[in-house]
PDB file of C-alpha atoms in Angstrom:
ATOM      1  CA  MET G  29     102.031  98.530 -44.864  1.00  0.00           C
ATOM      2  CA  PRO G  30      98.330  98.774 -43.820  1.00  0.00           C
ATOM      3  CA  THR G  31      96.511 101.950 -44.840  1.00  0.00           C
ATOM      4  CA  PHE G  32      95.247 102.582 -41.307  1.00  0.00           C
ATOM      5  CA  PHE G  33      98.842 102.593 -40.031  1.00  0.00           C
ATOM      6  CA  LEU G  34      99.850 105.191 -42.634  1.00  0.00           C
ATOM      7  CA  LEU G  35      96.796 107.254 -41.652  1.00  0.00           C
ATOM      8  CA  PHE G  36      97.837 106.992 -38.016  1.00  0.00           C
ATOM      9  CA  SER G  37     101.354 108.068 -39.037  1.00  0.00           C
ATOM     10  CA  PHE G  38      99.956 111.142 -40.792  1.00  0.00           C
ATOM     11  CA  ILE G  39      97.799 112.129 -37.810  1.00  0.00           C
ATOM     12  CA  LEU G  40     100.734 111.636 -35.438  1.00  0.00           C
ATOM     13  CA  GLY G  41     102.932 113.731 -37.725  1.00  0.00           C
ATOM     14  CA  THR G  42     100.423 116.590 -37.810  1.00  0.00           C
ATOM     15  CA  LEU G  43     100.211 116.566 -34.000  1.00  0.00           C
ATOM     16  CA  ILE G  44     104.002 116.605 -33.678  1.00  0.00           C
ATOM     17  CA  GLY G  45     104.180 119.292 -36.375  1.00  0.00           C
ATOM     18  CA  SER G  46     101.735 121.437 -34.399  1.00  0.00           C
ATOM     19  CA  PHE G  47     103.931 121.105 -31.307  1.00  0.00           C
ATOM     20  CA  LEU G  48     107.097 121.898 -33.293  1.00  0.00           C
ATOM     21  CA  ASN G  49     105.408 125.055 -34.569  1.00  0.00           C
ATOM     22  CA  VAL G  50     105.071 126.184 -30.940  1.00  0.00           C
ATOM     23  CA  VAL G  51     108.682 125.225 -30.197  1.00  0.00           C
ATOM     24  CA  ALA G  52     109.978 127.236 -33.170  1.00  0.00           C
ATOM     25  CA  LEU G  53     107.807 130.280 -32.410  1.00  0.00           C
ATOM     26  CA  ARG G  54     108.804 130.382 -28.740  1.00  0.00           C
ATOM     27  CA  TYR G  55     112.468 129.522 -29.244  1.00  0.00           C
ATOM     28  CA  ASN G  56     114.805 132.323 -28.084  1.00  0.00           C
ATOM     29  CA  THR G  57     111.857 134.519 -27.055  1.00  0.00           C
ATOM     30  CA  GLY G  58     112.105 133.910 -23.320  1.00  0.00           C
ATOM     31  CA  MET G  59     108.796 132.045 -23.429  1.00  0.00           C
ATOM     32  CA  THR G  60     108.593 128.486 -22.144  1.00  0.00           C
ATOM     33  CA  LEU G  61     106.583 125.599 -23.523  1.00  0.00           C
ATOM     34  CA  LYS G  62     104.387 125.640 -20.436  1.00  0.00           C
ATOM     35  CA  GLY G  63     100.961 127.173 -20.446  1.00  0.00           C
ATOM     36  CA  ARG G  64      98.103 127.046 -22.894  1.00  0.00           C
ATOM     37  CA  SER G  65      98.307 128.265 -26.450  1.00  0.00           C
ATOM     38  CA  LYS G  66      96.839 131.723 -27.012  1.00  0.00           C
ATOM     39  CA  CYS G  67      95.841 133.937 -29.874  1.00  0.00           C
ATOM     40  CA  PHE G  68      98.778 136.263 -30.532  1.00  0.00           C
ATOM     41  CA  SER G  69      96.411 139.155 -31.255  1.00  0.00           C
ATOM     42  CA  CYS G  70      93.812 139.118 -28.460  1.00  0.00           C
ATOM     43  CA  GLY G  71      95.406 136.721 -25.964  1.00  0.00           C
ATOM     44  CA  LYS G  72      92.407 134.361 -25.895  1.00  0.00           C
ATOM     45  CA  ASP G  73      93.178 130.874 -24.533  1.00  0.00           C
ATOM     46  CA  LEU G  74      92.615 128.359 -27.304  1.00  0.00           C
ATOM     47  CA  THR G  75      90.284 125.439 -26.598  1.00  0.00           C
ATOM     48  CA  TRP G  76      91.056 121.869 -27.622  1.00  0.00           C
ATOM     49  CA  HIS G  77      88.853 122.053 -30.716  1.00  0.00           C
ATOM     50  CA  GLU G  78      90.770 125.142 -31.860  1.00  0.00           C
ATOM     51  CA  LEU G  79      94.023 123.174 -31.732  1.00  0.00           C
ATOM     52  CA  ILE G  80      93.189 120.241 -34.005  1.00  0.00           C
ATOM     53  CA  PRO G  81      95.937 120.234 -36.663  1.00  0.00           C
ATOM     54  CA  ILE G  82      94.851 121.453 -40.119  1.00  0.00           C
ATOM     55  CA  PHE G  83      91.135 120.905 -39.396  1.00  0.00           C
ATOM     56  CA  SER G  84      90.826 123.796 -36.908  1.00  0.00           C
ATOM     57  CA  PHE G  85      92.445 126.223 -39.342  1.00  0.00           C
ATOM     58  CA  LEU G  86      90.074 125.214 -42.130  1.00  0.00           C
ATOM     59  CA  TYR G  87      87.004 125.162 -39.862  1.00  0.00           C
ATOM     60  CA  GLN G  88      87.783 128.649 -38.508  1.00  0.00           C
ATOM     61  CA  LYS G  89      88.573 129.865 -42.046  1.00  0.00           C
ATOM     62  CA  GLY G  90      92.028 130.966 -40.938  1.00  0.00           C
ATOM     63  CA  CYS G  91      90.754 133.447 -38.322  1.00  0.00           C
ATOM     64  CA  CYS G  92      90.600 133.694 -34.542  1.00  0.00           C
ATOM     65  CA  LYS G  93      87.023 133.001 -33.376  1.00  0.00           C
ATOM     66  CA  LYS G  94      87.101 135.933 -30.956  1.00  0.00           C
ATOM     67  CA  CYS G  95      88.991 138.814 -32.596  1.00  0.00           C
ATOM     68  CA  LYS G  96      88.823 137.578 -36.228  1.00  0.00           C
ATOM     69  CA  SER G  97      92.525 138.254 -36.755  1.00  0.00           C
ATOM     70  CA  LYS G  98      94.200 136.198 -39.458  1.00  0.00           C
ATOM     71  CA  ILE G  99      95.987 133.013 -38.434  1.00  0.00           C
ATOM     72  CA  SER G 100      99.274 132.389 -40.251  1.00  0.00           C
ATOM     73  CA  TRP G 101      99.266 129.750 -42.971  1.00  0.00           C
ATOM     74  CA  GLN G 102     102.470 128.531 -41.341  1.00  0.00           C
ATOM     75  CA  TYR G 103     100.428 126.441 -38.906  1.00  0.00           C
ATOM     76  CA  PRO G 104      98.558 124.142 -41.333  1.00  0.00           C
ATOM     77  CA  ILE G 105     101.515 124.003 -43.742  1.00  0.00           C
ATOM     78  CA  ILE G 106     103.959 122.778 -41.078  1.00  0.00           C
ATOM     79  CA  GLU G 107     101.337 120.396 -39.673  1.00  0.00           C
ATOM     80  CA  PHE G 108     100.787 118.949 -43.152  1.00  0.00           C
ATOM     81  CA  ILE G 109     104.546 118.672 -43.791  1.00  0.00           C
ATOM     82  CA  GLY G 110     104.945 116.909 -40.449  1.00  0.00           C
ATOM     83  CA  GLY G 111     102.233 114.438 -41.424  1.00  0.00           C
ATOM     84  CA  VAL G 112     103.786 113.724 -44.827  1.00  0.00           C
ATOM     85  CA  LEU G 113     107.260 113.288 -43.310  1.00  0.00           C
ATOM     86  CA  PHE G 114     105.994 110.785 -40.761  1.00  0.00           C
ATOM     87  CA  VAL G 115     104.140 108.814 -43.435  1.00  0.00           C
ATOM     88  CA  TYR G 116     107.242 108.567 -45.618  1.00  0.00           C
ATOM     89  CA  ILE G 117     109.502 107.650 -42.698  1.00  0.00           C
ATOM     90  CA  PHE G 118     107.193 104.901 -41.475  1.00  0.00           C
ATOM     91  CA  TYR G 119     106.725 103.666 -45.055  1.00  0.00           C
ATOM     92  CA  MET G 120     110.417 103.739 -46.051  1.00  0.00           C
ATOM     93  CA  PHE G 121     111.781 102.605 -42.667  1.00  0.00           C
ATOM     94  CA  PRO G 122     108.983 100.505 -41.111  1.00  0.00           C
ATOM     95  CA  PRO G 123     109.514  99.492 -37.459  1.00  0.00           C
ATOM     96  CA  THR G 124     109.137  95.753 -38.045  1.00  0.00           C
ATOM     97  CA  SER G 125     111.844  94.740 -35.554  1.00  0.00           C
ATOM     98  CA  MET G 126     113.956  96.228 -32.788  1.00  0.00           C
ATOM     99  CA  GLU G 127     116.753  96.945 -35.255  1.00  0.00           C
ATOM    100  CA  SER G 128     114.508  98.631 -37.811  1.00  0.00           C
ATOM    101  CA  SER G 129     112.658 100.493 -35.056  1.00  0.00           C
ATOM    102  CA  PHE G 130     115.927 102.192 -34.100  1.00  0.00           C
ATOM    103  CA  LEU G 131     116.287 103.483 -37.664  1.00  0.00           C
ATOM    104  CA  THR G 132     112.675 104.675 -37.644  1.00  0.00           C
ATOM    105  CA  LEU G 133     113.205 106.562 -34.370  1.00  0.00           C
ATOM    106  CA  PHE G 134     116.451 108.053 -35.686  1.00  0.00           C
ATOM    107  CA  TYR G 135     114.786 109.562 -38.753  1.00  0.00           C
ATOM    108  CA  LEU G 136     111.737 110.684 -36.775  1.00  0.00           C
ATOM    109  CA  PHE G 137     113.923 112.444 -34.214  1.00  0.00           C
ATOM    110  CA  ILE G 138     116.178 114.246 -36.676  1.00  0.00           C
ATOM    111  CA  SER G 139     113.102 115.199 -38.718  1.00  0.00           C
ATOM    112  CA  CYS G 140     111.672 116.968 -35.666  1.00  0.00           C
ATOM    113  CA  ILE G 141     114.950 118.854 -35.211  1.00  0.00           C
ATOM    114  CA  LEU G 142     115.153 119.766 -38.894  1.00  0.00           C
ATOM    115  CA  LEU G 143     111.551 120.960 -39.019  1.00  0.00           C
ATOM    116  CA  VAL G 144     112.186 123.407 -36.172  1.00  0.00           C
ATOM    117  CA  ILE G 145     115.389 124.550 -37.902  1.00  0.00           C
ATOM    118  CA  VAL G 146     113.484 125.168 -41.145  1.00  0.00           C
ATOM    119  CA  ILE G 147     110.718 127.161 -39.430  1.00  0.00           C
ATOM    120  CA  TYR G 148     113.221 129.275 -37.499  1.00  0.00           C
ATOM    121  CA  ASP G 149     115.440 129.865 -40.539  1.00  0.00           C
ATOM    122  CA  VAL G 150     112.502 130.986 -42.686  1.00  0.00           C
ATOM    123  CA  LYS G 151     111.265 133.417 -40.007  1.00  0.00           C
ATOM    124  CA  HIS G 152     114.597 134.765 -38.742  1.00  0.00           C
ATOM    125  CA  LYS G 153     117.093 133.828 -41.484  1.00  0.00           C
ATOM    126  CA  ILE G 154     119.369 132.159 -38.967  1.00  0.00           C
ATOM    127  CA  ILE G 155     119.929 128.536 -37.966  1.00  0.00           C
ATOM    128  CA  PRO G 156     119.992 127.997 -34.174  1.00  0.00           C
ATOM    129  CA  ASP G 157     123.343 126.571 -33.051  1.00  0.00           C
ATOM    130  CA  PRO G 158     122.009 124.227 -30.318  1.00  0.00           C
ATOM    131  CA  LEU G 159     119.627 122.533 -32.761  1.00  0.00           C
ATOM    132  CA  VAL G 160     122.056 122.174 -35.662  1.00  0.00           C
ATOM    133  CA  TYR G 161     124.792 120.897 -33.336  1.00  0.00           C
ATOM    134  CA  LEU G 162     122.353 118.364 -31.891  1.00  0.00           C
ATOM    135  CA  PHE G 163     121.495 117.178 -35.400  1.00  0.00           C
ATOM    136  CA  ALA G 164     125.176 116.875 -36.355  1.00  0.00           C
ATOM    137  CA  VAL G 165     126.129 114.985 -33.168  1.00  0.00           C
ATOM    138  CA  ILE G 166     123.255 112.497 -33.518  1.00  0.00           C
ATOM    139  CA  ALA G 167     124.067 111.920 -37.199  1.00  0.00           C
ATOM    140  CA  PHE G 168     127.750 111.365 -36.365  1.00  0.00           C
ATOM    141  CA  LEU G 169     127.031 108.924 -33.519  1.00  0.00           C
ATOM    142  CA  LYS G 170     124.659 107.012 -35.795  1.00  0.00           C
ATOM    143  CA  LEU G 171     127.669 106.141 -37.991  1.00  0.00           C
ATOM    144  CA  PHE G 172     129.034 103.923 -35.230  1.00  0.00           C
ATOM    145  CA  ILE G 173     125.863 101.858 -34.830  1.00  0.00           C
ATOM    146  CA  SER G 174     125.431  98.930 -37.198  1.00  0.00           C
ATOM    147  CA  PRO G 175     122.039  97.696 -38.467  1.00  0.00           C
ATOM    148  CA  ASP G 176     121.990  95.013 -35.748  1.00  0.00           C
ATOM    149  CA  LEU G 177     122.495  97.718 -33.065  1.00  0.00           C
ATOM    150  CA  THR G 178     126.091  96.783 -32.274  1.00  0.00           C
ATOM    151  CA  LEU G 179     129.054  99.138 -32.359  1.00  0.00           C
ATOM    152  CA  SER G 180     130.817  99.295 -35.706  1.00  0.00           C
ATOM    153  CA  ILE G 181     133.611 101.252 -37.379  1.00  0.00           C
ATOM    154  CA  PRO G 182     132.260 103.388 -40.244  1.00  0.00           C
ATOM    155  CA  SER G 183     134.081 103.725 -43.537  1.00  0.00           C
ATOM    156  CA  MET G 184     136.470 106.622 -44.050  1.00  0.00           C
ATOM    157  CA  SER G 185     134.155 108.146 -46.686  1.00  0.00           C
ATOM    158  CA  ASP G 186     131.280 108.196 -44.170  1.00  0.00           C
ATOM    159  CA  ILE G 187     133.441 109.857 -41.502  1.00  0.00           C
ATOM    160  CA  ILE G 188     134.799 112.580 -43.776  1.00  0.00           C
ATOM    161  CA  ALA G 189     131.462 113.181 -45.563  1.00  0.00           C
ATOM    162  CA  GLY G 190     130.329 115.855 -43.111  1.00  0.00           C
ATOM    163  CA  PRO G 191     133.565 117.906 -42.877  1.00  0.00           C
ATOM    164  CA  VAL G 192     134.437 117.603 -46.586  1.00  0.00           C
ATOM    165  CA  LEU G 193     131.027 118.852 -47.722  1.00  0.00           C
ATOM    166  CA  ALA G 194     130.812 121.542 -45.045  1.00  0.00           C
ATOM    167  CA  LEU G 195     134.240 122.985 -45.927  1.00  0.00           C
ATOM    168  CA  PRO G 196     133.168 124.779 -49.166  1.00  0.00           C
ATOM    169  CA  PHE G 197     130.327 126.433 -47.237  1.00  0.00           C
ATOM    170  CA  VAL G 198     132.768 127.572 -44.559  1.00  0.00           C
ATOM    171  CA  LEU G 199     135.056 129.014 -47.236  1.00  0.00           C
ATOM    172  CA  LEU G 200     132.136 130.841 -48.877  1.00  0.00           C
ATOM    173  CA  TRP G 201     131.234 132.273 -45.487  1.00  0.00           C
ATOM    174  CA  LEU G 202     134.840 133.379 -44.834  1.00  0.00           C
ATOM    175  CA  PHE G 203     135.523 134.901 -48.253  1.00  0.00           C
ATOM    176  CA  SER G 204     132.203 136.761 -48.392  1.00  0.00           C
ATOM    177  CA  LYS G 205     132.287 137.704 -44.706  1.00  0.00           C
ATOM    178  CA  GLY G 206     128.880 136.113 -44.298  1.00  0.00           C
ATOM    179  CA  THR G 207     127.179 137.901 -47.213  1.00  0.00           C
ATOM    180  CA  TRP G 208     126.974 134.896 -49.573  1.00  0.00           C
ATOM    181  CA  MET G 209     126.383 132.092 -47.115  1.00  0.00           C
ATOM    182  CA  GLY G 210     125.677 131.809 -43.413  1.00  0.00           C
ATOM    183  CA  LEU G 211     127.876 129.653 -41.191  1.00  0.00           C
ATOM    184  CA  GLY G 212     124.738 127.866 -40.016  1.00  0.00           C
ATOM    185  CA  ASP G 213     124.370 126.337 -43.480  1.00  0.00           C
ATOM    186  CA  ALA G 214     127.848 124.783 -43.159  1.00  0.00           C
ATOM    187  CA  LYS G 215     126.880 123.272 -39.801  1.00  0.00           C
ATOM    188  CA  LEU G 216     123.683 121.915 -41.338  1.00  0.00           C
ATOM    189  CA  VAL G 217     125.617 120.337 -44.223  1.00  0.00           C
ATOM    190  CA  LEU G 218     127.861 118.666 -41.632  1.00  0.00           C
ATOM    191  CA  GLY G 219     124.880 116.701 -40.314  1.00  0.00           C
ATOM    192  CA  ILE G 220     123.456 116.043 -43.772  1.00  0.00           C
ATOM    193  CA  GLY G 221     126.777 114.587 -44.926  1.00  0.00           C
ATOM    194  CA  TRP G 222     126.883 112.206 -41.969  1.00  0.00           C
ATOM    195  CA  THR G 223     123.218 111.273 -42.459  1.00  0.00           C
ATOM    196  CA  LEU G 224     123.343 110.482 -46.176  1.00  0.00           C
ATOM    197  CA  GLY G 225     126.989 109.671 -46.794  1.00  0.00           C
ATOM    198  CA  LEU G 226     129.373 111.468 -49.139  1.00  0.00           C
ATOM    199  CA  VAL G 227     127.904 110.454 -52.520  1.00  0.00           C
ATOM    200  CA  SER G 228     124.232 110.924 -51.672  1.00  0.00           C
ATOM    201  CA  ALA G 229     124.843 114.177 -49.796  1.00  0.00           C
ATOM    202  CA  ILE G 230     126.491 115.702 -52.889  1.00  0.00           C
ATOM    203  CA  SER G 231     123.279 115.058 -54.817  1.00  0.00           C
ATOM    204  CA  ALA G 232     121.253 116.591 -51.971  1.00  0.00           C
ATOM    205  CA  ILE G 233     123.375 119.760 -52.008  1.00  0.00           C
ATOM    206  CA  ILE G 234     123.164 120.123 -55.797  1.00  0.00           C
ATOM    207  CA  LEU G 235     119.383 119.681 -55.619  1.00  0.00           C
ATOM    208  CA  ALA G 236     119.249 122.315 -52.868  1.00  0.00           C
ATOM    209  CA  PHE G 237     121.026 124.858 -55.078  1.00  0.00           C
ATOM    210  CA  TRP G 238     118.804 124.093 -58.086  1.00  0.00           C
ATOM    211  CA  ILE G 239     115.551 124.223 -56.127  1.00  0.00           C
ATOM    212  CA  GLY G 240     116.676 127.272 -54.156  1.00  0.00           C
ATOM    213  CA  ALA G 241     117.574 129.158 -57.335  1.00  0.00           C
ATOM    214  CA  VAL G 242     114.276 128.414 -59.080  1.00  0.00           C
ATOM    215  CA  ILE G 243     112.057 129.194 -56.080  1.00  0.00           C
ATOM    216  CA  SER G 244     114.016 132.293 -55.043  1.00  0.00           C
ATOM    217  CA  VAL G 245     113.978 133.837 -58.524  1.00  0.00           C
ATOM    218  CA  ALA G 246     110.273 133.080 -58.902  1.00  0.00           C
ATOM    219  CA  TRP G 247     109.557 134.573 -55.465  1.00  0.00           C
ATOM    220  CA  MET G 248     111.476 137.786 -56.257  1.00  0.00           C
ATOM    221  CA  PHE G 249     109.606 138.218 -59.539  1.00  0.00           C
ATOM    222  CA  ILE G 250     106.282 137.735 -57.741  1.00  0.00           C
ATOM    223  CA  VAL G 251     107.121 140.140 -54.901  1.00  0.00           C
ATOM    224  CA  PHE G 252     109.500 142.673 -56.481  1.00  0.00           C
ATOM    225  CA  LYS G 253     108.832 142.149 -60.215  1.00  0.00           C
ATOM    226  CA  LYS G 254     112.603 141.761 -60.694  1.00  0.00           C
ATOM    227  CA  VAL G 255     115.627 139.846 -59.429  1.00  0.00           C
ATOM    228  CA  LYS G 256     117.306 141.681 -56.559  1.00  0.00           C
ATOM    229  CA  ALA G 257     121.072 141.176 -56.264  1.00  0.00           C
ATOM    230  CA  ARG G 258     121.079 141.825 -52.507  1.00  0.00           C
ATOM    231  CA  TYR G 259     118.228 139.848 -51.042  1.00  0.00           C
ATOM    232  CA  GLU G 260     118.762 137.560 -48.071  1.00  0.00           C
ATOM    233  CA  ILE G 261     117.392 134.080 -48.701  1.00  0.00           C
ATOM    234  CA  PRO G 262     117.377 131.324 -46.068  1.00  0.00           C
ATOM    235  CA  PHE G 263     119.182 128.378 -47.632  1.00  0.00           C
ATOM    236  CA  GLY G 264     118.633 125.889 -44.802  1.00  0.00           C
ATOM    237  CA  PRO G 265     115.143 124.825 -45.970  1.00  0.00           C
ATOM    238  CA  TYR G 266     116.461 123.975 -49.440  1.00  0.00           C
ATOM    239  CA  LEU G 267     119.262 121.860 -47.970  1.00  0.00           C
ATOM    240  CA  VAL G 268     116.681 119.961 -45.932  1.00  0.00           C
ATOM    241  CA  ILE G 269     114.435 119.505 -48.991  1.00  0.00           C
ATOM    242  CA  GLY G 270     117.404 118.190 -50.967  1.00  0.00           C
ATOM    243  CA  MET G 271     118.242 115.760 -48.172  1.00  0.00           C
ATOM    244  CA  TYR G 272     114.733 114.301 -48.075  1.00  0.00           C
ATOM    245  CA  LEU G 273     114.463 114.026 -51.865  1.00  0.00           C
ATOM    246  CA  VAL G 274     117.596 111.885 -51.845  1.00  0.00           C
ATOM    247  CA  LEU G 275     116.625 109.957 -48.699  1.00  0.00           C
ATOM    248  CA  PHE G 276     113.094 109.080 -49.801  1.00  0.00           C
ATOM    249  CA  PHE G 277     113.450 108.838 -53.575  1.00  0.00           C
ATOM    250  CA  GLY G 278     117.114 107.941 -54.025  1.00  0.00           C
ATOM    251  CA  ILE G 279     117.680 110.764 -56.519  1.00  0.00           C
ATOM    252  CA  LYS G 280     121.214 110.788 -57.940  1.00  0.00           C
ATOM    253  CA  VAL G 281     122.102 114.026 -59.684  1.00  0.00           C
ATOM    254  CA  ILE G 282     125.646 112.822 -60.399  1.00  0.00           C
ATOM    255  CA  ASP G 283     126.769 109.287 -59.612  1.00  0.00           C
ATOM    256  CA  PHE G 284     130.206 109.429 -57.999  1.00  0.00           C
ATOM    257  CA  SER G 285     129.983 105.924 -56.533  1.00  0.00           C
ATOM    258  CA  SER G 286     132.372 104.416 -59.076  1.00  0.00           C
ATOM    259  CA  LEU G 287     135.045 106.874 -57.952  1.00  0.00           C
ATOM    260  CA  LEU G 288     134.891 105.934 -54.272  1.00  0.00           C
ATOM    261  CA  TYR G 289     136.481 102.762 -53.016  1.00  0.00           C
ATOM    262  CA  PHE G 290     137.321 103.650 -49.396  1.00  0.00           C
TER     263      PHE G 290
END
């Protein structure tokens, strides 16, 4: 794939990431997406050159030009993640035909949904139902569309992947009365199972637990100088990271494929 196209993909991803930042920050606040972006501290309307993804943050040294209040690192980080996601999606699933373009659009669309879910979960430690249901429904419907864009009947393992993998999370939520695991994580796993399939989604979930454990323990030592037994950690972002590691790099933690013949 030409370098200029990958560069265009990155720029497009940062622009979309910037917009998704606004969506996540305004979601459930009563604010609409209409109107110009403002500084949260002084209310100054932001000009176009203050809204260039990543560059504006670096140029302004992370501060509002008027009131000098700090701008959250969330903005350039999400913009950069959006750019990287778009590059990988266009590289791994290039839109070279109508059929492949559908797959590209599918992964771009669910990536936008998942990015908003991750931002919201990190800030509020809750996964919004409308967004996670939308992700699950789109992933499920995708099962019935073949590579040549005709209707097809998915395998039984693909159909049950979502519910089977979500069930342990539901049980953890029930037995712990929501203290060990949120129900939103089960709903997220439902969509991940239908997106990756049963075997690959198991690897994604295992990776999510490993990465979540390492990062969470390291974070608690940095912040609290010890591991706290009762500390709420959003697990949704780790599930999403696990999903993309498997999707982009084909990581197999445990290969169950030889056990599945249906």
